[in-house]
Coordinates of C-alpha atoms and ligand atoms in Angstrom, one line a residue:
X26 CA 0.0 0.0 0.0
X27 CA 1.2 3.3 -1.0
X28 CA -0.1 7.0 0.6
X29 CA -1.3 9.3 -2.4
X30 CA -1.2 12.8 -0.9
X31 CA -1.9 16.3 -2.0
X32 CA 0.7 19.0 -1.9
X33 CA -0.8 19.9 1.5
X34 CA -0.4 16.7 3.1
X35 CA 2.8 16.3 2.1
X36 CA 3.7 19.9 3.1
X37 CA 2.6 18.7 6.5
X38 CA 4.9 15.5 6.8
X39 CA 7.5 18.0 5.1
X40 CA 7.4 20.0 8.7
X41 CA 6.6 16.9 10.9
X42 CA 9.9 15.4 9.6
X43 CA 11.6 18.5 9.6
X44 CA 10.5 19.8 13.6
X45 CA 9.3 17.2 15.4
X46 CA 11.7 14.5 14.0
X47 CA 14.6 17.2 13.8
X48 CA 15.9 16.3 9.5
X49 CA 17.1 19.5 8.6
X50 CA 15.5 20.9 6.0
X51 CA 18.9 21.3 4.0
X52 CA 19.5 17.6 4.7
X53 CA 15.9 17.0 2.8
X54 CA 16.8 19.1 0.0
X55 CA 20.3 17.8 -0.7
X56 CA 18.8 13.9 -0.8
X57 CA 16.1 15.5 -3.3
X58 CA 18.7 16.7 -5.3
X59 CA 21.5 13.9 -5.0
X60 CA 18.2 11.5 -5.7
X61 CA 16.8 13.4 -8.5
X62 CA 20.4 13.6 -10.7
X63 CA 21.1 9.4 -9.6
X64 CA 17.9 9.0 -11.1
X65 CA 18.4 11.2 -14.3
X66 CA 21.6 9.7 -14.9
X67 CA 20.4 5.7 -14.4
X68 CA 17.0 7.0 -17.3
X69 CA 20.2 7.7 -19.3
X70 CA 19.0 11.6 -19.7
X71 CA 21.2 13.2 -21.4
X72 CA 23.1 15.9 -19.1
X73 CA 25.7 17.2 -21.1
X74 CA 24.4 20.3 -21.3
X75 CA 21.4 21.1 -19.5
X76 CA 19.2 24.2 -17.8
X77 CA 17.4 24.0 -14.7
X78 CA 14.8 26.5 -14.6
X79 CA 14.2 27.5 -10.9
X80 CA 11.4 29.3 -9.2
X81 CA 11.8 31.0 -5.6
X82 CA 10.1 28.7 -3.6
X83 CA 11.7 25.1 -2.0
X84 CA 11.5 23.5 -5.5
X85 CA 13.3 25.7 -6.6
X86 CA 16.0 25.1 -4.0
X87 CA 15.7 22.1 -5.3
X88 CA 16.6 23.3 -8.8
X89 CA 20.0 24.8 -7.9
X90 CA 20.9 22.0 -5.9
X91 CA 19.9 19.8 -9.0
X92 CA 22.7 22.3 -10.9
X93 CA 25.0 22.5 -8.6
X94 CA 25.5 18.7 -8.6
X95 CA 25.5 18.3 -12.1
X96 CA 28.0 21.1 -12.6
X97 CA 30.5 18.5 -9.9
X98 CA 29.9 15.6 -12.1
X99 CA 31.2 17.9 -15.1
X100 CA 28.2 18.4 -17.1
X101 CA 27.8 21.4 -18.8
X102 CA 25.1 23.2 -16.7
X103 CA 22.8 26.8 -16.4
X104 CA 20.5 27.3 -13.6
X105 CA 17.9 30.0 -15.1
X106 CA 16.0 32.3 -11.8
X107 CA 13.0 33.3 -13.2
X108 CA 11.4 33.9 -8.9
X109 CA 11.3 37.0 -7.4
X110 CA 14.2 37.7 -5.3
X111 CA 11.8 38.7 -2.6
X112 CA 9.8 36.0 -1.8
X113 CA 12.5 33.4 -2.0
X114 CA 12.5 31.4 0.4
X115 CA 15.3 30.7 3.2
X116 CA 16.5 27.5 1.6
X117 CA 15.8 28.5 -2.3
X118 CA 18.2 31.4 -1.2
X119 CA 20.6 29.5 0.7
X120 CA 20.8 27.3 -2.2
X121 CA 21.0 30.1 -4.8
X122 CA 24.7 31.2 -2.8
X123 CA 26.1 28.0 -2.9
X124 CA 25.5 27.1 -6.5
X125 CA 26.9 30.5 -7.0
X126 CA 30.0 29.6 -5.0
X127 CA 30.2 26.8 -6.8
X128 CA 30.4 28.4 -10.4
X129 CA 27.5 27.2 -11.7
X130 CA 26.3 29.8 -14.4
X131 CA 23.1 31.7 -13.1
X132 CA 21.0 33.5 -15.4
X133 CA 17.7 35.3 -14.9
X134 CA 15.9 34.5 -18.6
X135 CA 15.8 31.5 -20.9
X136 CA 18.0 32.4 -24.0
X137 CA 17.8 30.6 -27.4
X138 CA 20.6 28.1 -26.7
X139 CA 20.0 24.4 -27.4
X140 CA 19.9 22.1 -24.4
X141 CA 19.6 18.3 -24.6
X142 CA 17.5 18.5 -21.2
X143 CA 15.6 21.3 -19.4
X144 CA 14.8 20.8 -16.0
X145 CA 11.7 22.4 -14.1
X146 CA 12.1 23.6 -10.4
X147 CA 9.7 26.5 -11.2
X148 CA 7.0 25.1 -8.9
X149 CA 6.5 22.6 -6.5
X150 CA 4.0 21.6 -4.3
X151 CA 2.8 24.8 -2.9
X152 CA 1.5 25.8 -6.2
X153 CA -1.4 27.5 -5.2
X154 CA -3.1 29.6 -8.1
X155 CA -3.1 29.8 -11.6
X156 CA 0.2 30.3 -13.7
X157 CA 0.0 33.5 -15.2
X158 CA 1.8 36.7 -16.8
X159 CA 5.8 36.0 -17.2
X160 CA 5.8 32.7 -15.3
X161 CA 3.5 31.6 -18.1
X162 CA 5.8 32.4 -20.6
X163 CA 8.5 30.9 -18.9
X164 CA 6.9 27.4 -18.4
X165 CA 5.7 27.7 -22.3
X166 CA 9.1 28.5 -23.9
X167 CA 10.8 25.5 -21.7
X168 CA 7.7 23.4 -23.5
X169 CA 9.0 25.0 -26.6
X170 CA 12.8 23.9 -25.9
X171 CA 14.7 20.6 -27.6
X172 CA 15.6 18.3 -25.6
X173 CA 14.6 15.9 -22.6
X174 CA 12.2 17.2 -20.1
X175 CA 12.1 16.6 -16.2
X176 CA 10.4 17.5 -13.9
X177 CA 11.3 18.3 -10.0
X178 CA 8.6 16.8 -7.5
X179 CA 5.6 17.4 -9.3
X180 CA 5.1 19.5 -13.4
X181 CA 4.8 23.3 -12.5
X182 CA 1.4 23.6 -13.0
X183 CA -0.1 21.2 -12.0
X184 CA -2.5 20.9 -8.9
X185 CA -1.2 18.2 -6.7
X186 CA -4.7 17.7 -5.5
X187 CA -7.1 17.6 -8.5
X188 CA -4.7 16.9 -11.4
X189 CA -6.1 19.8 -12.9
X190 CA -3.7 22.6 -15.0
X191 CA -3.4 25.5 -12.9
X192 CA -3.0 28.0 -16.4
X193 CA -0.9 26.2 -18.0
X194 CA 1.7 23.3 -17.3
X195 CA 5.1 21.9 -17.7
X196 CA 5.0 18.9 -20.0
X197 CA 7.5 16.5 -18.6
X198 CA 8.7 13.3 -19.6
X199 CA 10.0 12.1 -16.4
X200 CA 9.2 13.2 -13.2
X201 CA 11.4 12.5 -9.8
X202 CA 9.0 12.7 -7.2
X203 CA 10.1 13.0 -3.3
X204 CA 8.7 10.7 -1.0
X205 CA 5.2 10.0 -2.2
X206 CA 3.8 10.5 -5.8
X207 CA 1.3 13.2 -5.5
X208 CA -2.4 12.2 -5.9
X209 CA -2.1 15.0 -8.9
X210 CA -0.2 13.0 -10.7
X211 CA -2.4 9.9 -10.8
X212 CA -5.5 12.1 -11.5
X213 CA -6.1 12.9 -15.3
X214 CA -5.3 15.1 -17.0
X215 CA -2.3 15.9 -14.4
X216 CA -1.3 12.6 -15.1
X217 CA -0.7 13.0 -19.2
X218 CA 1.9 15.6 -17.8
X219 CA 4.0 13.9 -15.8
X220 CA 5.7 11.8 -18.2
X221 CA 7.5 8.3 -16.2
X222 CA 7.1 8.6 -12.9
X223 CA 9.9 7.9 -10.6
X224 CA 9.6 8.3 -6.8
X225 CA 12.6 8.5 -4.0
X226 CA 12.7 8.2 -0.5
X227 CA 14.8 11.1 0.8
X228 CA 13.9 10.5 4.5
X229 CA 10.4 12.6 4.6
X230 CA 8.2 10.6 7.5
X231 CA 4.7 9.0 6.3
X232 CA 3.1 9.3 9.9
X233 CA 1.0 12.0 9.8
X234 CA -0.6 10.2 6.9
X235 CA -1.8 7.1 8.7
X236 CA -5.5 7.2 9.2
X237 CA -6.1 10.8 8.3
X238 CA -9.3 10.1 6.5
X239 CA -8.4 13.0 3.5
X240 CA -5.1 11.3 2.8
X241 CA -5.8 8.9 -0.1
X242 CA -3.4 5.5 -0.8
X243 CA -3.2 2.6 -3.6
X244 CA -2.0 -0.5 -3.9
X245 CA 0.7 -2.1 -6.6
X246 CA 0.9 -5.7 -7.4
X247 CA 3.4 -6.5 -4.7
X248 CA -0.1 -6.2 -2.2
X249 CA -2.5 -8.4 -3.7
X250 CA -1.4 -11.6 -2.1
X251 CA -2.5 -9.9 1.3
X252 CA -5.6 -8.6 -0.1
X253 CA -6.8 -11.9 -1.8
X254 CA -9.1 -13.8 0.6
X255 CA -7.5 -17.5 1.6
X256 CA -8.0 -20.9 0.1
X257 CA -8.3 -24.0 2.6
X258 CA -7.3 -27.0 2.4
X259 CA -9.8 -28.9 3.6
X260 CA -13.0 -26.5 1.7
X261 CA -15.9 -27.3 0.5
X262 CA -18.0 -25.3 -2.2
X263 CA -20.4 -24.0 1.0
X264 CA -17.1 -23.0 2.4
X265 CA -16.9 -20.0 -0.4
X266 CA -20.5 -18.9 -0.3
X267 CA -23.5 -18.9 -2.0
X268 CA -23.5 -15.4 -3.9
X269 CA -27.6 -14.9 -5.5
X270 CA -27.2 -12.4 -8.6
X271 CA -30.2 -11.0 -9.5
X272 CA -29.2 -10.1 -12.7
X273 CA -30.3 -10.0 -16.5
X274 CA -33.5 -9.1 -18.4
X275 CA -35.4 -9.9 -21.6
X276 CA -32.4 -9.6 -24.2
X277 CA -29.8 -8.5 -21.5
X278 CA -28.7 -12.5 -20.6
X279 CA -24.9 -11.1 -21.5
X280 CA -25.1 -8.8 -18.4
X281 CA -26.0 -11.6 -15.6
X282 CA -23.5 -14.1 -17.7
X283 CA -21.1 -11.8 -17.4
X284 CA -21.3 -11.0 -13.6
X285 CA -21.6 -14.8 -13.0
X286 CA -18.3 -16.0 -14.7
X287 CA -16.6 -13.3 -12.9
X288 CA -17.9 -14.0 -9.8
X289 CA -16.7 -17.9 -10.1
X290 CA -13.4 -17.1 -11.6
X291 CA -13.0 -14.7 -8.5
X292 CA -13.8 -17.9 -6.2
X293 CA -17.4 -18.0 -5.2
X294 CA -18.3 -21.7 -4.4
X295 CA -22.1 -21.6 -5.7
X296 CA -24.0 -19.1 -8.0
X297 CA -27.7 -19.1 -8.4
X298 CA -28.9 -16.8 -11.1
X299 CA -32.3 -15.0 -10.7
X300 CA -33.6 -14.3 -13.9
X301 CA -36.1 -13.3 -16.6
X302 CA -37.9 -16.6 -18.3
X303 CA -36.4 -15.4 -21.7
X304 CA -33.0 -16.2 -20.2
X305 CA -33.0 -19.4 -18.9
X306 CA -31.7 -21.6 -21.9
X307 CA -29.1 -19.3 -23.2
X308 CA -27.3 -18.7 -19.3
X309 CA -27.9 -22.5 -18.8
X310 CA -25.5 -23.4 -22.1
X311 CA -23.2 -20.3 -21.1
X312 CA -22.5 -21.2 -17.6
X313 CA -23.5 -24.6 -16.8
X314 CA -21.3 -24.1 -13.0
X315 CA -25.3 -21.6 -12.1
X316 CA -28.0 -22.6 -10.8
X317 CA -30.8 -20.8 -13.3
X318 CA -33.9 -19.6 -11.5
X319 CA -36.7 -17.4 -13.1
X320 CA -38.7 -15.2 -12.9
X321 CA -42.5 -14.0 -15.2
X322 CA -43.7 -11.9 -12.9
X323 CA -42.7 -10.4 -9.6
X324 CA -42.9 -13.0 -6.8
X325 CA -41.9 -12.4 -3.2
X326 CA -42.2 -15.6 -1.8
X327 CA -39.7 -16.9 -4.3
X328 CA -37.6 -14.2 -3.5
X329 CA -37.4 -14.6 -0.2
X330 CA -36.2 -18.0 -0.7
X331 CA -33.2 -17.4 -2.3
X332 CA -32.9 -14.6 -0.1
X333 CA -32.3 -17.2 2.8
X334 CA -30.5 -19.5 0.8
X335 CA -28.1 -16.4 0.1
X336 CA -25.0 -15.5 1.8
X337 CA -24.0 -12.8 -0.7
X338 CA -26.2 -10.7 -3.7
X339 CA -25.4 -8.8 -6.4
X340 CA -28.4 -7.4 -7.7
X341 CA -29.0 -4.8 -11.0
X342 CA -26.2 -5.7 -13.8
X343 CA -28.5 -5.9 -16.8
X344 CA -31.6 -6.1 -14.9
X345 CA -33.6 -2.9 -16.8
X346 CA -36.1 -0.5 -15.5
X347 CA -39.2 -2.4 -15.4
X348 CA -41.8 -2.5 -12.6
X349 CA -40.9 -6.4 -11.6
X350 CA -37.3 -5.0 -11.5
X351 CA -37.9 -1.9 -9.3
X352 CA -39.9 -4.3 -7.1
X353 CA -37.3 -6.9 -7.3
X354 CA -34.5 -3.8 -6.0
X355 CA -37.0 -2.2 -3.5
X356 CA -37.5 -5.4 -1.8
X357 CA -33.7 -6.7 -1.5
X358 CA -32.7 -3.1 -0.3
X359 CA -35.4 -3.1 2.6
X360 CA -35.1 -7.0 3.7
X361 CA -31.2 -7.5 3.1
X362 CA -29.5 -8.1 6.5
X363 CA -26.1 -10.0 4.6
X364 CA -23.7 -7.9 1.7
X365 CA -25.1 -7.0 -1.4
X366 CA -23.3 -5.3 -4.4
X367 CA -25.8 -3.0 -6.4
X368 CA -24.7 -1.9 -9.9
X369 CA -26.2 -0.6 -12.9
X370 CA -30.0 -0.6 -13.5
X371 CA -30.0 -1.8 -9.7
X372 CA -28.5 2.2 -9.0
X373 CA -31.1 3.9 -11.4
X374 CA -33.9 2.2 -9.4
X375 CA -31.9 3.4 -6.1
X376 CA -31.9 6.7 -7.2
X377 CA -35.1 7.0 -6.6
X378 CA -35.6 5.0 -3.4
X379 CA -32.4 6.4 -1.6
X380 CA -34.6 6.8 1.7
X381 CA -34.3 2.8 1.7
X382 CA -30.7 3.3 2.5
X383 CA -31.2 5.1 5.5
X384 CA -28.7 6.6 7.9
X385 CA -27.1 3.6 9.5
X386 CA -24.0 1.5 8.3
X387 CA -25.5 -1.2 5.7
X388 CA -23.6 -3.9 4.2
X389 CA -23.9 -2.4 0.9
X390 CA -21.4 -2.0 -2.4
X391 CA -22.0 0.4 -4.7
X392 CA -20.7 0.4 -8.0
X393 CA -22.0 3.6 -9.9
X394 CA -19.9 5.0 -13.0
X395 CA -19.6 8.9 -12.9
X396 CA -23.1 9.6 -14.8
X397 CA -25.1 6.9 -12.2
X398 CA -22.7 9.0 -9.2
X399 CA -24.3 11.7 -11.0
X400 CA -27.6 10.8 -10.6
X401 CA -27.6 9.3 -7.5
X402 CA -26.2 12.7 -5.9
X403 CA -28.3 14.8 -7.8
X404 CA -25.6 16.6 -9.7
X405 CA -24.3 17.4 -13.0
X406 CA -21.2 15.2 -13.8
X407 CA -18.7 18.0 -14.4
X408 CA -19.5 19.4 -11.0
X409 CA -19.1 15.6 -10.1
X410 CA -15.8 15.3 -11.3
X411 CA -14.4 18.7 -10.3
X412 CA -15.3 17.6 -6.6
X413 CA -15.2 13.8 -6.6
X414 CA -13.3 13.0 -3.2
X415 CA -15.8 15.0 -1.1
X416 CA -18.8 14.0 -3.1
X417 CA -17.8 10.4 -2.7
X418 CA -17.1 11.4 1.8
X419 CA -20.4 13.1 2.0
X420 CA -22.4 10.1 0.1
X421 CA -20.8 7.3 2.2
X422 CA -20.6 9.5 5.2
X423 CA -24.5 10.2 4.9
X424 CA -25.6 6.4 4.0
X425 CA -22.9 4.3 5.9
X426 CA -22.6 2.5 2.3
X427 CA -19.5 1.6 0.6
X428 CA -19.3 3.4 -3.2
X429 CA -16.5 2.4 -5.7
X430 CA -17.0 5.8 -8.1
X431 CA -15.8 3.9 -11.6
X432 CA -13.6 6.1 -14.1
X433 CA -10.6 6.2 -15.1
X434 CA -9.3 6.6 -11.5
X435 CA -11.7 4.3 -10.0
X436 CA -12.1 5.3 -5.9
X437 CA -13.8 3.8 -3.0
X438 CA -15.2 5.1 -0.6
X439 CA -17.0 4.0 3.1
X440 CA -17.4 6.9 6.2
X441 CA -14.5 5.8 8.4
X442 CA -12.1 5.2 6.0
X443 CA -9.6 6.6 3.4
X444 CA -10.5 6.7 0.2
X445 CA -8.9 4.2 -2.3
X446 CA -7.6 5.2 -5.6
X447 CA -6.8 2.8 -8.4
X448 CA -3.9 3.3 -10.4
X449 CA -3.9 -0.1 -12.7
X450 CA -5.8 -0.5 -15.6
X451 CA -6.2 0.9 -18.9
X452 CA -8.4 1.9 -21.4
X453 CA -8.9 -1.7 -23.0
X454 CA -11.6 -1.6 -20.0
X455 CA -13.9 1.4 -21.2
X456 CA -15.6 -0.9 -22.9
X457 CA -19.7 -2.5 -22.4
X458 CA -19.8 -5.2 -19.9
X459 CA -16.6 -3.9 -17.9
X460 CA -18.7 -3.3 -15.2
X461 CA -20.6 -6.1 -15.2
X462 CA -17.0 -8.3 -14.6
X463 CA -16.6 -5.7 -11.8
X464 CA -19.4 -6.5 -9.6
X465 CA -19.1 -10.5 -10.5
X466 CA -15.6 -9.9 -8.7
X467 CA -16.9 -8.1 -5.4
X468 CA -19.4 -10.4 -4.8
X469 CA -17.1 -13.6 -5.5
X470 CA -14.6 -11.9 -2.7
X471 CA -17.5 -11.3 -0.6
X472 CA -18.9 -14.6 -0.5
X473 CA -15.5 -15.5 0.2
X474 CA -15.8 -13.8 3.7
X475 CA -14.0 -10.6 2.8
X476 CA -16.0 -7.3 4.5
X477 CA -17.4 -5.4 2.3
X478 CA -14.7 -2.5 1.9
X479 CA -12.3 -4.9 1.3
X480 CA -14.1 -6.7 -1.4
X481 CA -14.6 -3.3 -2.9
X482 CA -11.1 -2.3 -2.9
X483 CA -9.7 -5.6 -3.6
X484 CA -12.1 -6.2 -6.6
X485 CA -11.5 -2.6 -8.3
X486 CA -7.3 -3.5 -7.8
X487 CA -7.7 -7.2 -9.1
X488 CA -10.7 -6.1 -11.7
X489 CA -7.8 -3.5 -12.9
X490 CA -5.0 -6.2 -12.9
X491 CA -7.3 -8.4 -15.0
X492 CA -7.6 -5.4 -17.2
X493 CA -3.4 -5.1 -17.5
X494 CA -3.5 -8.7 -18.5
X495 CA -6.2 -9.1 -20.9
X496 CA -3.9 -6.0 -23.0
X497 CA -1.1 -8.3 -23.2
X498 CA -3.0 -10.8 -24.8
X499 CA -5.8 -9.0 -26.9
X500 CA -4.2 -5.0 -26.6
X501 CA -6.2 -2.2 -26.1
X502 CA -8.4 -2.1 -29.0
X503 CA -9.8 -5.6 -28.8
X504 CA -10.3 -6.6 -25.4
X505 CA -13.5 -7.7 -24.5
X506 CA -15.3 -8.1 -21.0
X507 CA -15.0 -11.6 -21.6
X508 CA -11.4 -11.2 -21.8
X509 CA -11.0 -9.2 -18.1
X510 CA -12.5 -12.4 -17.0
X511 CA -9.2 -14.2 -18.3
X512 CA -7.6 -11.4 -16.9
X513 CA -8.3 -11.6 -13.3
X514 CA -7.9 -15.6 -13.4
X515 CA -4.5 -15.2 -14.7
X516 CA -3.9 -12.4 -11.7
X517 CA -5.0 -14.5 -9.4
X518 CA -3.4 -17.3 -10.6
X519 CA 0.4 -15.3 -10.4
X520 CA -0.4 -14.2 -7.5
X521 CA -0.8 -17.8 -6.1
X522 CA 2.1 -18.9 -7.8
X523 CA 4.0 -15.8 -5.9
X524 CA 2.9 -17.0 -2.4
X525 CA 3.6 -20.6 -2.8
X526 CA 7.3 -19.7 -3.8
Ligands
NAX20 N1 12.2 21.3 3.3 C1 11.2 21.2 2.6 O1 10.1 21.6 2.8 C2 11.4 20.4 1.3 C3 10.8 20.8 0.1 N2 11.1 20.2 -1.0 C4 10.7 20.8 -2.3 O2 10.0 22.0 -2.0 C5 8.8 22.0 -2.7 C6 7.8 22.8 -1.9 O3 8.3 24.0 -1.7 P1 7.5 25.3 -1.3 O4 6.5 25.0 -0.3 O5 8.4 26.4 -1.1 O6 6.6 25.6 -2.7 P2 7.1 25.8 -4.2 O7 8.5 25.7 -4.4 O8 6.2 25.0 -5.0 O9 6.7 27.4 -4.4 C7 5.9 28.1 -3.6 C8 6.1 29.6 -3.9 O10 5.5 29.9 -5.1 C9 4.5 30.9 -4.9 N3 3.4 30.6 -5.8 C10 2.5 29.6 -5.7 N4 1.6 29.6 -6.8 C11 2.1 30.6 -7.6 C12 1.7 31.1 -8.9 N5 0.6 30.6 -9.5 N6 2.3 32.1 -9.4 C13 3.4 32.7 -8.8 N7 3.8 32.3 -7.6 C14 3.2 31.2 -7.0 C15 4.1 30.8 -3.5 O11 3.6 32.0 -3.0 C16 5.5 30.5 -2.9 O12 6.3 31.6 -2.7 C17 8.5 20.6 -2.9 O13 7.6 20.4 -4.1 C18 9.8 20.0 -3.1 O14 10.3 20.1 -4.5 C19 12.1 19.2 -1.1 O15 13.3 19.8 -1.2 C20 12.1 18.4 0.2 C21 12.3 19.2 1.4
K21 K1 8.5 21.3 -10.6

């Protein structure tokens, strides 16, 4: 697990590590700058004659450092100030002497001179407003320059919070980040600027992270074997659950096949499919491993049977809008006592009956994409987008559910906890039926006896590592939901294969 702060946050452990643990702030800056040039050199940038562009705060203390070491190693170097000599700060000025001492050439304007790499200490993390007037122009002629482009800590320009261009942006192709990559960097369309991401450790303390609930994290692949719920030796199929999906409609039999497969391939021990009539052949040939139960009209006894016989459901993934189908929702969201994974036509019909949700913790997993977030909240997507983290706090916060907000940062979200972001993935997943895989996964973890946050975070991380290897195979253009299926058993099958070793 990995912390994904925001500038702020990572301001914060900045001055916990530099007061309460006692790190000079020098010492920081000199492993940020010995760190960032060992890390240029092994990407086989080429140095040999390069300008650092430095602003006046710590980045660009940063920056001169950056030159100052290059000019020992014997590359050609020019550190460009382009601050304001008054509000530099103490260390960007400290840093400023030395480098001068040192004879590295300082110059206050980019001149026409080639470079074969341009470095960008302009701004750091306490960007705070947009670019504007001559630091504009700055940050657009070092676009405009030759050569390799890197970035110190973060692109100037953009905001280590949203992602978002503050103005206008640095355009890196690699970017040595200190300590933690910034959640701006993961967020699109900061991301697109960041080129390669490499992060250091130069010593700055992740404590004041832990369990702050506005600090965000992620996980990488070294995490799924902890994440994965446990095979026993001596299991039955009852021993993995029974997982209902009440899934599928006239014509939509690919949705509740879908959401099945995945949910088997994920684990589950036994799946019974609840169904529209029309379906009942087709899903019988498709997946053999379900039981197939059906429905003509809406019938509550029945229901209630496979309610009992349930330990986990998934309801809505292809199940349309129809009356039997808001019935079908309205009853499982008032009677449900055990988790239950609602996605797709199961959220429209919610969106209506959010009162059923009420104000206490409920086992439920929601799985809305950005429009259905949308609609559930009440709100217009871009005002969804622009302020996804608290939307997401003050949904789960309001009705104690879990909500995995599906784009191409998926999050999750529950009350007392800090909000997921997932980094794997690609776009060989925007594609019909993705979601459908999505919520077969949760509920196969589920029934598998993980809680329901972790089934939701797991799933989204293994649903995306499924995603990473169905690319491989079938690339982006051609990968079908069928084919994240494959995916996640392949992941889950390395990941076994990693554990036993
Ligand atoms: N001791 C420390 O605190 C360390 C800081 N480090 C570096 O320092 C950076 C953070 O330094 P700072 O907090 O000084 O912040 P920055 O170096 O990002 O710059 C902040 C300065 O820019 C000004 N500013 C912000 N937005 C502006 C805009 N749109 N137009 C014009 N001026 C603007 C601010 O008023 C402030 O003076 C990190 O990203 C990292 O590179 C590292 O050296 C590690 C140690
Ligand atoms: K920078």
């Amino acid at each position: 697990m990995r912390y994904l702060p925001t500038g702020e946050w990572m301001q914060k452990a900045d001055e916990y590590t530099i007061k309460e643990i006692g790190i000079p702030s020098m010492v920081l800056m000199e492993r940020a700058a010995l760190g960032t040039v060992d890390v240029m050199e092994k990407e086989r940038i080429n140095l040999s004659r390069t300008l650092v562009v430095c602003g006046s705060g710590n980045n660009g203390g940063d920056g001169f450092a950056i030159a100052r070491l290059l000019k020992e190693k014997g590359y050609e170097v020019t550190a460009a100030f382009i601050g304001r000599e008054a509000s530099m700060s103490p260390d960007c000025r400290h840093q400023l002497k030395i480098a001068e001492k040192c004879g590295v050439s300082i110059v206050t304007s980019i001149n026409k001179q080639e470079y074969t790499s341009v470095v960008d200490a302009v701004f750091g993390v306490g960007l705070n407003r947009d670019i504007t007037g001559a630091y504009q122009e700055t940050i657009e002629k070092m676009n405009s320059l030759p050569g390799q482009k890197i970035a110190v800590d973060i692109p100037s320009g953009i905001c280590s919070a949203t992602g978002k261009v503050l103005g206008v942006s640095f355009s890196a192709d690699l970017t040595v980040t200190f300590g933690c990559e910034k959640l701006g960097c993961i967020l699109y369309p900061g991301h697109m600027y960041a080129g390669k991401r490499i992060t250091i450790d130069i010593g700055i303390s992740r404590k004041p992270f832990r369990k702050e609930p506005s600090v965000c994290y992620t996980f990488d692949k070294q995490d799924l074997p902890e994440l994965i719920p446990a095979r026993k030796p001596n299991s039955h199929k009852g021993t993995y659950g029974k997982v209902l999906m009440i899934t599928g409609s006239k014509g939509m039999s690919g949705a509740a096949y879908l959401s099945a497969k995945a949910a088997y391939i994920t684990g589950a021990g036994l799946i019974q499919i609840y169904t529209a009539e029309e379906n009942r052949v087709i899903l019988q040939q498709l997946l053999p491993e379900a039981i197939i139960c059906t429905y003509t009209e809406y019938d509550e006894e029945t229901l209630h049977k496979l309610l009992e016989w349930a330990d986990v459901v998934c309801i809505g993934c292809g199940l349309g809008r129809s009356n039997i189908a808001e019935s079908l929702v309205v009853e499982v969201l008032r009677t449900v006592k055990f988790p239950c994974v609602i996605d797709a036509d199961g959220l429209n019909i919610l969106s209506t009956h959010l009162e059923l949700l009420g104000g206490r913790e409920r086992p439920f997993i929601l799985t809305p994409h950005m429009k259905e977030m949308s609609e559930l909240l009440d709100c217009t997507i871009p005002e969804l987008v622009e302020k996804r983290f608290e939307k997401a706090r003050e949904f789960t916060d309001r009705y104690g559910v879990v909500c995995t907000m599906k784009d191409a940062r998926t999050l999750v979200a529950k009350w007392d906890r800090q909000i997921f972001v997932n980094t794997a993935g690609n776009s060989s997943m925007a594609k019909a039926g993705s979601g459908d895989v999505l919520a077969g996964v949760i509920a196969g973890l589920l029934s598998q006896g993980l809680m329901p946050y972790e089934a939701a975070v797991c799933g989204v991380y293994l649903h995306a590592c499924g995603g990473d290897e169905a690319r491989e195979v079938k690339g982006s253009y051609s990968t079908l939901a069928e084919d994240l299926i494959t995916g996640v058993g392949t992941c889950l099958k390395k990941t076994e294969e990693n554990m036993v070793r």
